[in-house]
Coordinates of C-alpha atoms in Angstrom, one line a residue:
M75 CA 118.8 7.2 168.3
N76 CA 119.9 10.2 166.3
L77 CA 120.3 13.8 167.5
A78 CA 116.8 14.8 166.5
E79 CA 115.2 11.9 168.4
R80 CA 117.4 12.6 171.4
L81 CA 116.4 16.2 171.6
K82 CA 112.7 15.3 171.5
Y83 CA 113.3 12.4 174.0
E84 CA 115.0 14.7 176.5
R85 CA 112.3 17.4 176.2
E86 CA 109.6 14.8 176.7
Q87 CA 111.4 13.2 179.6
Q88 CA 111.2 16.6 181.4
K89 CA 107.6 16.9 180.4
M90 CA 108.3 20.3 178.7
S91 CA 106.6 21.8 175.7
Q92 CA 108.5 23.0 172.7
I93 CA 107.4 26.5 173.6
L94 CA 108.9 26.3 177.1
V95 CA 112.2 24.9 175.9
S96 CA 112.5 27.4 173.1
K97 CA 111.9 30.2 175.6
K98 CA 114.5 28.8 178.0
L99 CA 117.0 28.5 175.2
E100 CA 115.9 31.9 173.7
I101 CA 115.2 30.5 170.2
P102 CA 112.1 30.4 168.0
R103 CA 109.9 27.3 168.6
K104 CA 110.0 26.6 164.9
L105 CA 113.7 26.2 165.1
L106 CA 113.5 23.7 167.9
S107 CA 110.8 21.8 166.0
E108 CA 113.1 21.6 162.9
W109 CA 115.9 20.2 165.1
E110 CA 113.6 17.6 166.6
Q111 CA 112.4 16.6 163.1
G112 CA 115.9 16.4 161.8
K113 CA 115.3 19.1 159.2
S114 CA 118.2 21.2 160.6
V115 CA 121.0 20.8 163.2
P116 CA 122.0 23.1 166.0
N117 CA 125.5 24.7 165.7
L118 CA 128.2 23.8 168.3
E119 CA 127.4 26.8 170.5
M120 CA 123.7 25.8 170.6
L121 CA 124.6 22.2 171.3
Q122 CA 126.6 23.3 174.3
R123 CA 123.6 25.3 175.6
I124 CA 121.2 22.4 175.0
S125 CA 123.4 19.9 176.7
E126 CA 123.8 22.2 179.8
F127 CA 120.0 22.8 179.8
Y128 CA 119.3 19.1 180.0
G129 CA 122.3 18.3 182.3
L130 CA 124.2 16.3 179.7
T131 CA 127.4 16.5 177.7
I132 CA 127.4 17.1 174.0
K133 CA 128.6 13.6 173.6
D134 CA 125.5 12.3 175.5
L135 CA 123.3 14.0 173.0
F136 CA 124.7 11.7 170.3
K137 CA 124.6 8.5 172.3
S138 CA 122.2 5.8 171.6
P139 CA 120.3 4.5 173.5
P140 CA 119.9 7.3 176.1
P141 CA 121.5 6.6 179.5
K142 CA 119.1 5.6 182.2
T143 CA 118.2 8.6 184.3
I144 CA 116.4 9.4 187.4
P145 CA 112.8 10.3 186.6
A146 CA 112.4 14.1 186.2
K147 CA 110.0 14.4 189.2
I148 CA 112.5 12.7 191.5
R149 CA 115.5 14.6 190.2
N150 CA 113.6 17.9 190.5
F151 CA 112.7 17.0 194.1
F152 CA 116.3 16.5 195.1
I153 CA 117.5 19.6 193.3
K154 CA 115.0 21.7 195.3
L155 CA 116.3 20.4 198.7
D156 CA 118.8 22.5 200.6
I157 CA 121.9 20.9 202.0
E158 CA 120.5 20.4 205.4
D159 CA 117.4 18.6 204.1
R160 CA 119.7 16.5 201.8
S161 CA 121.8 15.5 204.8
I162 CA 118.7 14.4 206.8
L163 CA 117.4 12.4 203.9
F164 CA 120.7 10.7 203.3
L165 CA 120.9 9.8 207.0
L166 CA 117.4 8.3 206.9
V167 CA 118.0 6.4 203.8
F168 CA 121.5 5.1 204.5
G169 CA 122.6 5.9 208.0
I170 CA 119.9 4.4 210.1
P171 CA 119.9 1.0 208.2
I172 CA 123.7 0.9 208.6
I173 CA 123.4 1.6 212.3
I174 CA 120.7 -1.1 212.7
F175 CA 122.8 -3.6 210.7
A176 CA 125.8 -2.9 212.9
L177 CA 123.9 -3.4 216.0
L178 CA 122.5 -6.7 214.7
V179 CA 125.8 -8.1 213.6
S180 CA 127.6 -7.1 216.9

């Protein structure tokens, strides 16, 4: 997977349009389209902004195949949780089964 394919892949994984991504990156949509088609390449500063936008490193943008990631809907769900809600969810998912296991083994 080359850079152009990766840029398109990451955008589609997030279920975002070129218009939305270009607005977030403050660039013309046509420029993003050219990058995704391999007609041009972003400069280093823009690569840094893109990698931060997608939560990757610049090196990740050039890796093939892309790393397995948590689906966007699930990732966005966890990002929106505050620390208290994350703690409760962690306890429910990991703490209670560990406690039950400990009681059964004793």
